[in-house]
Amino acid sequence: MNVQDRRRLLGPAAAKPMAFSNAIIDEQQKKPVNMPSKDSENGDELSLHTGFIENCNGSALVEARNLRHQTSLITAVYGPRSIRGSFTSQGTISIQLKNGLLEKYNTNELKEVSGFLMGIFNSVVNLSRYPKSGIDIFVYLTYDKNLQSEAPAGESQSKKTFSEISYLIPHCITSITLALADAGIEIVDMAGAGEANGTVVSFIKNGEEIVGVWKDEGNNEDLLESVDDCKEQYRRYRDLMISCLLEQKSLDTSSS
């Protein structure tokens, strides 16, 4: 006797199960882009990651190491979010640089760097596209270590600290640029920077336009002598950012 199974809906007799491609990606290959280390003080080994924080609009992680310094920082972007009060024709940006667990830098130093970064990204982000909106950016210094020996006797702690901050600034700019791109916020170009002898120069448009200059206290070197070195670093960092974003896009496309 032919008995039909009425407990479930049966498909056609010739039906085949659906097959999906393997979308599992090794965590080590998920979103990093690495720069090979170089046999020089300024040859940074860089690792870039984006889009790993879920409760913000965009995020980025930059890990950098060379012969004299090792650092890791995380950037989170929130916005654009509507702001209360009078109407503004363009958006506003706030940037806060925060210590990690080590509390290495004092509040005034972090505020000074935050103000410098705000000056750069006020000219890089297309704020006219975001009227009556605010973009909040938080940069967390999760790890920061000087790999060289302690400062020689007689060298002031202030001078040493500012030298370390100048090393951090290009990586802050790289991290903020990646986080803004991850958030889908419109920027006029990929901002980047390089550091040479305590001088930081930030560029856009393939190094043809300077959007910010930072010099350590007591730094009497000629700015023009540092521009070329900073521009070379900027171009390397920019190429890495582009590679990171292209890799991110290809991963998103393959997983969708």
PDB file of C-alpha atoms in Angstrom:
ATOM      1  CA  MET A   1       0.000   0.000   0.000  1.00  0.00           C
ATOM      2  CA  ASN A   2       1.269   3.469  -0.941  1.00  0.00           C
ATOM      3  CA  VAL A   3       1.328   5.597   2.221  1.00  0.00           C
ATOM      4  CA  GLN A   4       2.075   9.351   1.873  1.00  0.00           C
ATOM      5  CA  ASP A   5       4.007  11.127   4.611  1.00  0.00           C
ATOM      6  CA  ARG A   6       1.729  14.008   5.672  1.00  0.00           C
ATOM      7  CA  ARG A   7       3.933  15.264   8.490  1.00  0.00           C
ATOM      8  CA  ARG A   8       6.014  17.487   6.232  1.00  0.00           C
ATOM      9  CA  LEU A   9       5.926  19.110   2.812  1.00  0.00           C
ATOM     10  CA  LEU A  10       7.903  17.130   0.324  1.00  0.00           C
ATOM     11  CA  GLY A  11       9.650  18.727  -2.641  1.00  0.00           C
ATOM     12  CA  PRO A  12       9.721  17.365  -6.172  1.00  0.00           C
ATOM     13  CA  ALA A  13      11.221  13.935  -6.582  1.00  0.00           C
ATOM     14  CA  ALA A  14      14.124  15.281  -8.662  1.00  0.00           C
ATOM     15  CA  ALA A  15      14.963  18.142  -6.255  1.00  0.00           C
ATOM     16  CA  LYS A  16      18.592  18.619  -5.201  1.00  0.00           C
ATOM     17  CA  PRO A  17      19.854  20.267  -2.002  1.00  0.00           C
ATOM     18  CA  MET A  18      21.222  23.814  -2.277  1.00  0.00           C
ATOM     19  CA  ALA A  19      25.006  24.114  -2.126  1.00  0.00           C
ATOM     20  CA  PHE A  20      26.825  27.207  -0.856  1.00  0.00           C
ATOM     21  CA  SER A  21      30.439  28.107  -1.351  1.00  0.00           C
ATOM     22  CA  ASN A  22      32.654  28.012   1.712  1.00  0.00           C
ATOM     23  CA  ALA A  23      32.603  31.560   3.101  1.00  0.00           C
ATOM     24  CA  ILE A  24      34.725  30.852   6.156  1.00  0.00           C
ATOM     25  CA  ILE A  25      37.781  33.118   6.168  1.00  0.00           C
ATOM     26  CA  ASP A  26      40.731  32.555   8.390  1.00  0.00           C
ATOM     27  CA  GLU A  27      40.897  35.254  11.085  1.00  0.00           C
ATOM     28  CA  GLN A  28      44.502  35.972  10.212  1.00  0.00           C
ATOM     29  CA  GLN A  29      43.443  36.874   6.668  1.00  0.00           C
ATOM     30  CA  LYS A  30      40.247  38.702   7.532  1.00  0.00           C
ATOM     31  CA  LYS A  31      41.139  42.364   7.186  1.00  0.00           C
ATOM     32  CA  PRO A  32      44.814  43.003   7.718  1.00  0.00           C
ATOM     33  CA  VAL A  33      47.296  44.591   5.351  1.00  0.00           C
ATOM     34  CA  ASN A  34      50.937  44.422   6.369  1.00  0.00           C
ATOM     35  CA  MET A  35      53.975  46.430   5.393  1.00  0.00           C
ATOM     36  CA  PRO A  36      57.216  44.441   5.414  1.00  0.00           C
ATOM     37  CA  SER A  37      59.694  45.733   7.962  1.00  0.00           C
ATOM     38  CA  LYS A  38      62.780  47.583   6.789  1.00  0.00           C
ATOM     39  CA  ASP A  39      66.304  47.703   8.145  1.00  0.00           C
ATOM     40  CA  SER A  40      66.019  51.325   9.215  1.00  0.00           C
ATOM     41  CA  GLU A  41      64.661  53.360  12.076  1.00  0.00           C
ATOM     42  CA  ASN A  42      61.817  54.772  10.011  1.00  0.00           C
ATOM     43  CA  GLY A  43      60.939  51.491   8.277  1.00  0.00           C
ATOM     44  CA  ASP A  44      57.636  50.698  10.001  1.00  0.00           C
ATOM     45  CA  GLU A  45      55.954  47.327   9.992  1.00  0.00           C
ATOM     46  CA  LEU A  46      52.272  48.190   9.769  1.00  0.00           C
ATOM     47  CA  SER A  47      49.118  46.125  10.226  1.00  0.00           C
ATOM     48  CA  LEU A  48      45.748  47.669   9.333  1.00  0.00           C
ATOM     49  CA  HIS A  49      42.270  46.368  10.172  1.00  0.00           C
ATOM     50  CA  THR A  50      38.816  47.886   9.656  1.00  0.00           C
ATOM     51  CA  GLY A  51      35.198  47.238  10.574  1.00  0.00           C
ATOM     52  CA  PHE A  52      35.652  45.100  13.682  1.00  0.00           C
ATOM     53  CA  ILE A  53      33.604  47.208  16.167  1.00  0.00           C
ATOM     54  CA  GLU A  54      29.863  46.642  15.768  1.00  0.00           C
ATOM     55  CA  ASN A  55      28.377  49.446  17.867  1.00  0.00           C
ATOM     56  CA  CYS A  56      29.853  52.349  15.872  1.00  0.00           C
ATOM     57  CA  ASN A  57      29.587  53.565  12.275  1.00  0.00           C
ATOM     58  CA  GLY A  58      33.203  52.913  11.385  1.00  0.00           C
ATOM     59  CA  SER A  59      36.326  51.588  13.076  1.00  0.00           C
ATOM     60  CA  ALA A  60      39.993  50.919  12.418  1.00  0.00           C
ATOM     61  CA  LEU A  61      42.961  49.354  14.156  1.00  0.00           C
ATOM     62  CA  VAL A  62      46.551  50.343  13.376  1.00  0.00           C
ATOM     63  CA  GLU A  63      49.488  48.389  14.775  1.00  0.00           C
ATOM     64  CA  ALA A  64      52.955  49.791  14.029  1.00  0.00           C
ATOM     65  CA  ARG A  65      56.459  48.784  14.987  1.00  0.00           C
ATOM     66  CA  ASN A  66      59.964  49.870  14.052  1.00  0.00           C
ATOM     67  CA  LEU A  67      63.371  49.728  15.691  1.00  0.00           C
ATOM     68  CA  ARG A  68      62.561  52.447  18.192  1.00  0.00           C
ATOM     69  CA  HIS A  69      58.832  52.259  18.883  1.00  0.00           C
ATOM     70  CA  GLN A  70      55.828  49.965  19.000  1.00  0.00           C
ATOM     71  CA  THR A  71      52.256  51.178  19.200  1.00  0.00           C
ATOM     72  CA  SER A  72      48.679  50.057  18.725  1.00  0.00           C
ATOM     73  CA  LEU A  73      45.640  52.306  18.498  1.00  0.00           C
ATOM     74  CA  ILE A  74      41.925  51.900  17.820  1.00  0.00           C
ATOM     75  CA  THR A  75      39.676  54.519  16.226  1.00  0.00           C
ATOM     76  CA  ALA A  76      35.879  54.549  16.425  1.00  0.00           C
ATOM     77  CA  VAL A  77      33.676  56.915  14.398  1.00  0.00           C
ATOM     78  CA  TYR A  78      30.116  57.776  15.427  1.00  0.00           C
ATOM     79  CA  GLY A  79      27.969  59.699  13.011  1.00  0.00           C
ATOM     80  CA  PRO A  80      27.010  61.700  11.201  1.00  0.00           C
ATOM     81  CA  ARG A  81      24.409  62.264  13.924  1.00  0.00           C
ATOM     82  CA  SER A  82      21.893  65.074  14.045  1.00  0.00           C
ATOM     83  CA  ILE A  83      22.650  67.803  16.564  1.00  0.00           C
ATOM     84  CA  ARG A  84      20.169  69.949  18.451  1.00  0.00           C
ATOM     85  CA  GLY A  85      20.095  73.710  18.380  1.00  0.00           C
ATOM     86  CA  SER A  86      20.425  76.249  15.617  1.00  0.00           C
ATOM     87  CA  PHE A  87      20.762  75.085  12.027  1.00  0.00           C
ATOM     88  CA  THR A  88      24.323  74.748  10.709  1.00  0.00           C
ATOM     89  CA  SER A  89      25.041  74.618   6.998  1.00  0.00           C
ATOM     90  CA  GLN A  90      27.751  71.989   7.420  1.00  0.00           C
ATOM     91  CA  GLY A  91      28.717  69.263   9.832  1.00  0.00           C
ATOM     92  CA  THR A  92      31.115  69.486  12.744  1.00  0.00           C
ATOM     93  CA  ILE A  93      33.916  67.144  13.811  1.00  0.00           C
ATOM     94  CA  SER A  94      35.159  66.347  17.286  1.00  0.00           C
ATOM     95  CA  ILE A  95      38.254  64.219  17.895  1.00  0.00           C
ATOM     96  CA  GLN A  96      39.280  62.872  21.288  1.00  0.00           C
ATOM     97  CA  LEU A  97      42.595  61.136  21.847  1.00  0.00           C
ATOM     98  CA  LYS A  98      42.558  58.905  24.909  1.00  0.00           C
ATOM     99  CA  ASN A  99      45.223  57.046  26.867  1.00  0.00           C
ATOM    100  CA  GLY A 100      45.217  53.311  27.258  1.00  0.00           C
ATOM    101  CA  LEU A 101      45.709  51.557  30.582  1.00  0.00           C
ATOM    102  CA  LEU A 102      49.235  52.945  30.997  1.00  0.00           C
ATOM    103  CA  GLU A 103      48.097  56.597  31.159  1.00  0.00           C
ATOM    104  CA  LYS A 104      51.316  57.571  29.417  1.00  0.00           C
ATOM    105  CA  TYR A 105      50.463  61.081  28.191  1.00  0.00           C
ATOM    106  CA  ASN A 106      48.921  63.903  30.161  1.00  0.00           C
ATOM    107  CA  THR A 107      45.617  65.524  29.255  1.00  0.00           C
ATOM    108  CA  ASN A 108      47.116  68.744  27.836  1.00  0.00           C
ATOM    109  CA  GLU A 109      49.354  66.817  25.436  1.00  0.00           C
ATOM    110  CA  LEU A 110      46.447  64.715  24.186  1.00  0.00           C
ATOM    111  CA  LYS A 111      44.271  67.810  23.744  1.00  0.00           C
ATOM    112  CA  GLU A 112      46.996  69.508  21.721  1.00  0.00           C
ATOM    113  CA  VAL A 113      47.278  66.534  19.378  1.00  0.00           C
ATOM    114  CA  SER A 114      43.472  66.284  19.155  1.00  0.00           C
ATOM    115  CA  GLY A 115      43.287  69.927  18.082  1.00  0.00           C
ATOM    116  CA  PHE A 116      45.937  69.319  15.433  1.00  0.00           C
ATOM    117  CA  LEU A 117      44.019  66.317  14.098  1.00  0.00           C
ATOM    118  CA  MET A 118      40.762  68.284  14.021  1.00  0.00           C
ATOM    119  CA  GLY A 119      42.432  70.964  11.905  1.00  0.00           C
ATOM    120  CA  ILE A 120      43.460  68.304   9.376  1.00  0.00           C
ATOM    121  CA  PHE A 121      40.124  66.511   9.109  1.00  0.00           C
ATOM    122  CA  ASN A 122      38.070  69.698   9.033  1.00  0.00           C
ATOM    123  CA  SER A 123      39.704  70.266   5.651  1.00  0.00           C
ATOM    124  CA  VAL A 124      39.577  66.615   4.544  1.00  0.00           C
ATOM    125  CA  VAL A 125      35.979  65.624   5.341  1.00  0.00           C
ATOM    126  CA  ASN A 126      33.350  67.058   2.977  1.00  0.00           C
ATOM    127  CA  LEU A 127      31.378  68.665   5.814  1.00  0.00           C
ATOM    128  CA  SER A 128      28.997  70.459   3.436  1.00  0.00           C
ATOM    129  CA  ARG A 129      27.355  67.082   2.785  1.00  0.00           C
ATOM    130  CA  TYR A 130      26.326  66.773   6.446  1.00  0.00           C
ATOM    131  CA  PRO A 131      24.409  69.919   7.521  1.00  0.00           C
ATOM    132  CA  LYS A 132      23.264  70.050  11.150  1.00  0.00           C
ATOM    133  CA  SER A 133      25.211  66.885  11.893  1.00  0.00           C
ATOM    134  CA  GLY A 134      28.087  65.929  14.134  1.00  0.00           C
ATOM    135  CA  ILE A 135      30.837  63.374  13.591  1.00  0.00           C
ATOM    136  CA  ASP A 136      32.505  62.141  16.779  1.00  0.00           C
ATOM    137  CA  ILE A 137      35.879  60.389  16.525  1.00  0.00           C
ATOM    138  CA  PHE A 138      37.601  58.597  19.412  1.00  0.00           C
ATOM    139  CA  VAL A 139      41.212  57.397  19.189  1.00  0.00           C
ATOM    140  CA  TYR A 140      42.339  55.004  21.932  1.00  0.00           C
ATOM    141  CA  LEU A 141      46.047  54.359  22.500  1.00  0.00           C
ATOM    142  CA  THR A 142      45.782  50.717  23.487  1.00  0.00           C
ATOM    143  CA  TYR A 143      49.533  50.074  23.529  1.00  0.00           C
ATOM    144  CA  ASP A 144      52.557  52.335  23.268  1.00  0.00           C
ATOM    145  CA  LYS A 145      56.144  51.395  24.110  1.00  0.00           C
ATOM    146  CA  ASN A 146      59.516  52.941  23.446  1.00  0.00           C
ATOM    147  CA  LEU A 147      61.822  50.107  22.386  1.00  0.00           C
ATOM    148  CA  GLN A 148      64.972  52.153  22.873  1.00  0.00           C
ATOM    149  CA  SER A 149      66.748  52.663  26.175  1.00  0.00           C
ATOM    150  CA  GLU A 150      65.642  55.362  28.571  1.00  0.00           C
ATOM    151  CA  ALA A 151      66.498  58.961  27.781  1.00  0.00           C
ATOM    152  CA  PRO A 152      70.085  59.978  28.651  1.00  0.00           C
ATOM    153  CA  ALA A 153      70.690  61.742  31.915  1.00  0.00           C
ATOM    154  CA  GLY A 154      69.852  65.411  31.732  1.00  0.00           C
ATOM    155  CA  GLU A 155      67.261  65.065  28.953  1.00  0.00           C
ATOM    156  CA  SER A 156      63.941  66.459  30.031  1.00  0.00           C
ATOM    157  CA  GLN A 157      60.910  64.164  30.214  1.00  0.00           C
ATOM    158  CA  SER A 158      58.862  66.745  28.282  1.00  0.00           C
ATOM    159  CA  LYS A 159      61.181  66.610  25.287  1.00  0.00           C
ATOM    160  CA  LYS A 160      61.209  62.819  25.270  1.00  0.00           C
ATOM    161  CA  THR A 161      57.406  62.592  25.543  1.00  0.00           C
ATOM    162  CA  PHE A 162      56.767  65.001  22.690  1.00  0.00           C
ATOM    163  CA  SER A 163      59.159  63.048  20.488  1.00  0.00           C
ATOM    164  CA  GLU A 164      57.084  59.928  21.124  1.00  0.00           C
ATOM    165  CA  ILE A 165      53.849  61.798  20.413  1.00  0.00           C
ATOM    166  CA  SER A 166      55.193  62.983  17.072  1.00  0.00           C
ATOM    167  CA  TYR A 167      55.781  59.332  16.162  1.00  0.00           C
ATOM    168  CA  LEU A 168      52.148  58.519  17.003  1.00  0.00           C
ATOM    169  CA  ILE A 169      50.520  61.291  14.968  1.00  0.00           C
ATOM    170  CA  PRO A 170      50.917  59.754  11.452  1.00  0.00           C
ATOM    171  CA  HIS A 171      49.369  56.519  12.735  1.00  0.00           C
ATOM    172  CA  CYS A 172      46.490  58.468  14.293  1.00  0.00           C
ATOM    173  CA  ILE A 173      45.843  60.085  10.911  1.00  0.00           C
ATOM    174  CA  THR A 174      45.995  56.711   9.155  1.00  0.00           C
ATOM    175  CA  SER A 175      43.584  55.173  11.656  1.00  0.00           C
ATOM    176  CA  ILE A 176      41.093  58.064  11.457  1.00  0.00           C
ATOM    177  CA  THR A 177      41.161  58.045   7.648  1.00  0.00           C
ATOM    178  CA  LEU A 178      40.425  54.306   7.542  1.00  0.00           C
ATOM    179  CA  ALA A 179      37.643  54.596  10.127  1.00  0.00           C
ATOM    180  CA  LEU A 180      35.981  57.447   8.197  1.00  0.00           C
ATOM    181  CA  ALA A 181      36.117  55.411   4.998  1.00  0.00           C
ATOM    182  CA  ASP A 182      34.709  52.396   6.855  1.00  0.00           C
ATOM    183  CA  ALA A 183      31.848  54.594   8.090  1.00  0.00           C
ATOM    184  CA  GLY A 184      31.086  55.715   4.526  1.00  0.00           C
ATOM    185  CA  ILE A 185      31.750  59.376   5.331  1.00  0.00           C
ATOM    186  CA  GLU A 186      32.749  61.400   2.288  1.00  0.00           C
ATOM    187  CA  ILE A 187      36.321  62.708   2.255  1.00  0.00           C
ATOM    188  CA  VAL A 188      38.019  64.761  -0.436  1.00  0.00           C
ATOM    189  CA  ASP A 189      41.072  62.482  -0.438  1.00  0.00           C
ATOM    190  CA  MET A 190      42.970  59.903   1.601  1.00  0.00           C
ATOM    191  CA  ALA A 191      44.780  61.892   4.287  1.00  0.00           C
ATOM    192  CA  GLY A 192      48.111  60.607   5.535  1.00  0.00           C
ATOM    193  CA  ALA A 193      51.315  61.836   7.139  1.00  0.00           C
ATOM    194  CA  GLY A 194      54.944  61.058   7.769  1.00  0.00           C
ATOM    195  CA  GLU A 195      57.338  61.878  10.608  1.00  0.00           C
ATOM    196  CA  ALA A 196      60.997  62.879  10.435  1.00  0.00           C
ATOM    197  CA  ASN A 197      63.106  64.113  13.385  1.00  0.00           C
ATOM    198  CA  GLY A 198      60.126  65.233  15.430  1.00  0.00           C
ATOM    199  CA  THR A 199      58.393  66.947  12.490  1.00  0.00           C
ATOM    200  CA  VAL A 200      55.081  65.619  11.147  1.00  0.00           C
ATOM    201  CA  VAL A 201      53.722  66.743   7.783  1.00  0.00           C
ATOM    202  CA  SER A 202      50.250  65.659   6.645  1.00  0.00           C
ATOM    203  CA  PHE A 203      49.398  65.479   2.931  1.00  0.00           C
ATOM    204  CA  ILE A 204      46.580  64.828   0.497  1.00  0.00           C
ATOM    205  CA  LYS A 205      46.448  64.658  -3.317  1.00  0.00           C
ATOM    206  CA  ASN A 206      49.541  62.476  -3.736  1.00  0.00           C
ATOM    207  CA  GLY A 207      51.649  64.827  -1.640  1.00  0.00           C
ATOM    208  CA  GLU A 208      50.843  67.939  -3.665  1.00  0.00           C
ATOM    209  CA  GLU A 209      48.894  69.610  -0.853  1.00  0.00           C
ATOM    210  CA  ILE A 210      49.907  69.954   2.815  1.00  0.00           C
ATOM    211  CA  VAL A 211      47.019  70.004   5.303  1.00  0.00           C
ATOM    212  CA  GLY A 212      48.950  70.058   8.576  1.00  0.00           C
ATOM    213  CA  VAL A 213      52.423  70.523  10.086  1.00  0.00           C
ATOM    214  CA  TRP A 214      53.519  69.541  13.602  1.00  0.00           C
ATOM    215  CA  LYS A 215      56.924  70.356  15.103  1.00  0.00           C
ATOM    216  CA  ASP A 216      58.199  69.258  18.495  1.00  0.00           C
ATOM    217  CA  GLU A 217      59.180  71.895  21.031  1.00  0.00           C
ATOM    218  CA  GLY A 218      62.813  72.813  20.625  1.00  0.00           C
ATOM    219  CA  ASN A 219      62.927  71.422  17.097  1.00  0.00           C
ATOM    220  CA  ASN A 220      65.027  73.910  15.126  1.00  0.00           C
ATOM    221  CA  GLU A 221      65.503  71.856  11.973  1.00  0.00           C
ATOM    222  CA  ASP A 222      64.503  73.318   8.640  1.00  0.00           C
ATOM    223  CA  LEU A 223      61.008  72.174   7.695  1.00  0.00           C
ATOM    224  CA  LEU A 224      61.957  71.735   4.033  1.00  0.00           C
ATOM    225  CA  GLU A 225      64.563  69.141   5.003  1.00  0.00           C
ATOM    226  CA  SER A 226      61.851  66.951   6.538  1.00  0.00           C
ATOM    227  CA  VAL A 227      59.147  67.347   3.894  1.00  0.00           C
ATOM    228  CA  ASP A 228      60.586  64.829   1.419  1.00  0.00           C
ATOM    229  CA  ASP A 229      61.027  62.131   4.075  1.00  0.00           C
ATOM    230  CA  CYS A 230      57.505  62.742   5.376  1.00  0.00           C
ATOM    231  CA  LYS A 231      56.096  62.629   1.855  1.00  0.00           C
ATOM    232  CA  GLU A 232      57.729  59.254   1.195  1.00  0.00           C
ATOM    233  CA  GLN A 233      56.166  57.801   4.357  1.00  0.00           C
ATOM    234  CA  TYR A 234      52.802  59.338   3.496  1.00  0.00           C
ATOM    235  CA  ARG A 235      52.774  57.628   0.095  1.00  0.00           C
ATOM    236  CA  ARG A 236      53.597  54.245   1.623  1.00  0.00           C
ATOM    237  CA  TYR A 237      50.862  54.610   4.234  1.00  0.00           C
ATOM    238  CA  ARG A 238      48.350  55.817   1.631  1.00  0.00           C
ATOM    239  CA  ASP A 239      49.028  52.808  -0.606  1.00  0.00           C
ATOM    240  CA  LEU A 240      48.527  50.513   2.383  1.00  0.00           C
ATOM    241  CA  MET A 241      45.227  52.189   3.249  1.00  0.00           C
ATOM    242  CA  ILE A 242      43.982  51.763  -0.301  1.00  0.00           C
ATOM    243  CA  SER A 243      44.994  48.085  -0.278  1.00  0.00           C
ATOM    244  CA  CYS A 244      43.233  47.587   3.058  1.00  0.00           C
ATOM    245  CA  LEU A 245      39.989  49.154   1.804  1.00  0.00           C
ATOM    246  CA  LEU A 246      40.077  47.189  -1.456  1.00  0.00           C
ATOM    247  CA  GLU A 247      40.589  43.979   0.505  1.00  0.00           C
ATOM    248  CA  GLN A 248      37.688  44.924   2.766  1.00  0.00           C
ATOM    249  CA  LYS A 249      35.463  45.531  -0.253  1.00  0.00           C
ATOM    250  CA  SER A 250      36.360  42.211  -1.875  1.00  0.00           C
ATOM    251  CA  LEU A 251      35.663  40.342   1.384  1.00  0.00           C
ATOM    252  CA  ASP A 252      32.290  42.047   1.771  1.00  0.00           C
ATOM    253  CA  THR A 253      31.400  41.216  -1.839  1.00  0.00           C
ATOM    254  CA  SER A 254      32.364  37.555  -1.504  1.00  0.00           C
ATOM    255  CA  SER A 255      30.424  37.123   1.752  1.00  0.00           C
ATOM    256  CA  SER A 256      27.227  38.799   0.513  1.00  0.00           C
TER     257      SER A 256
END
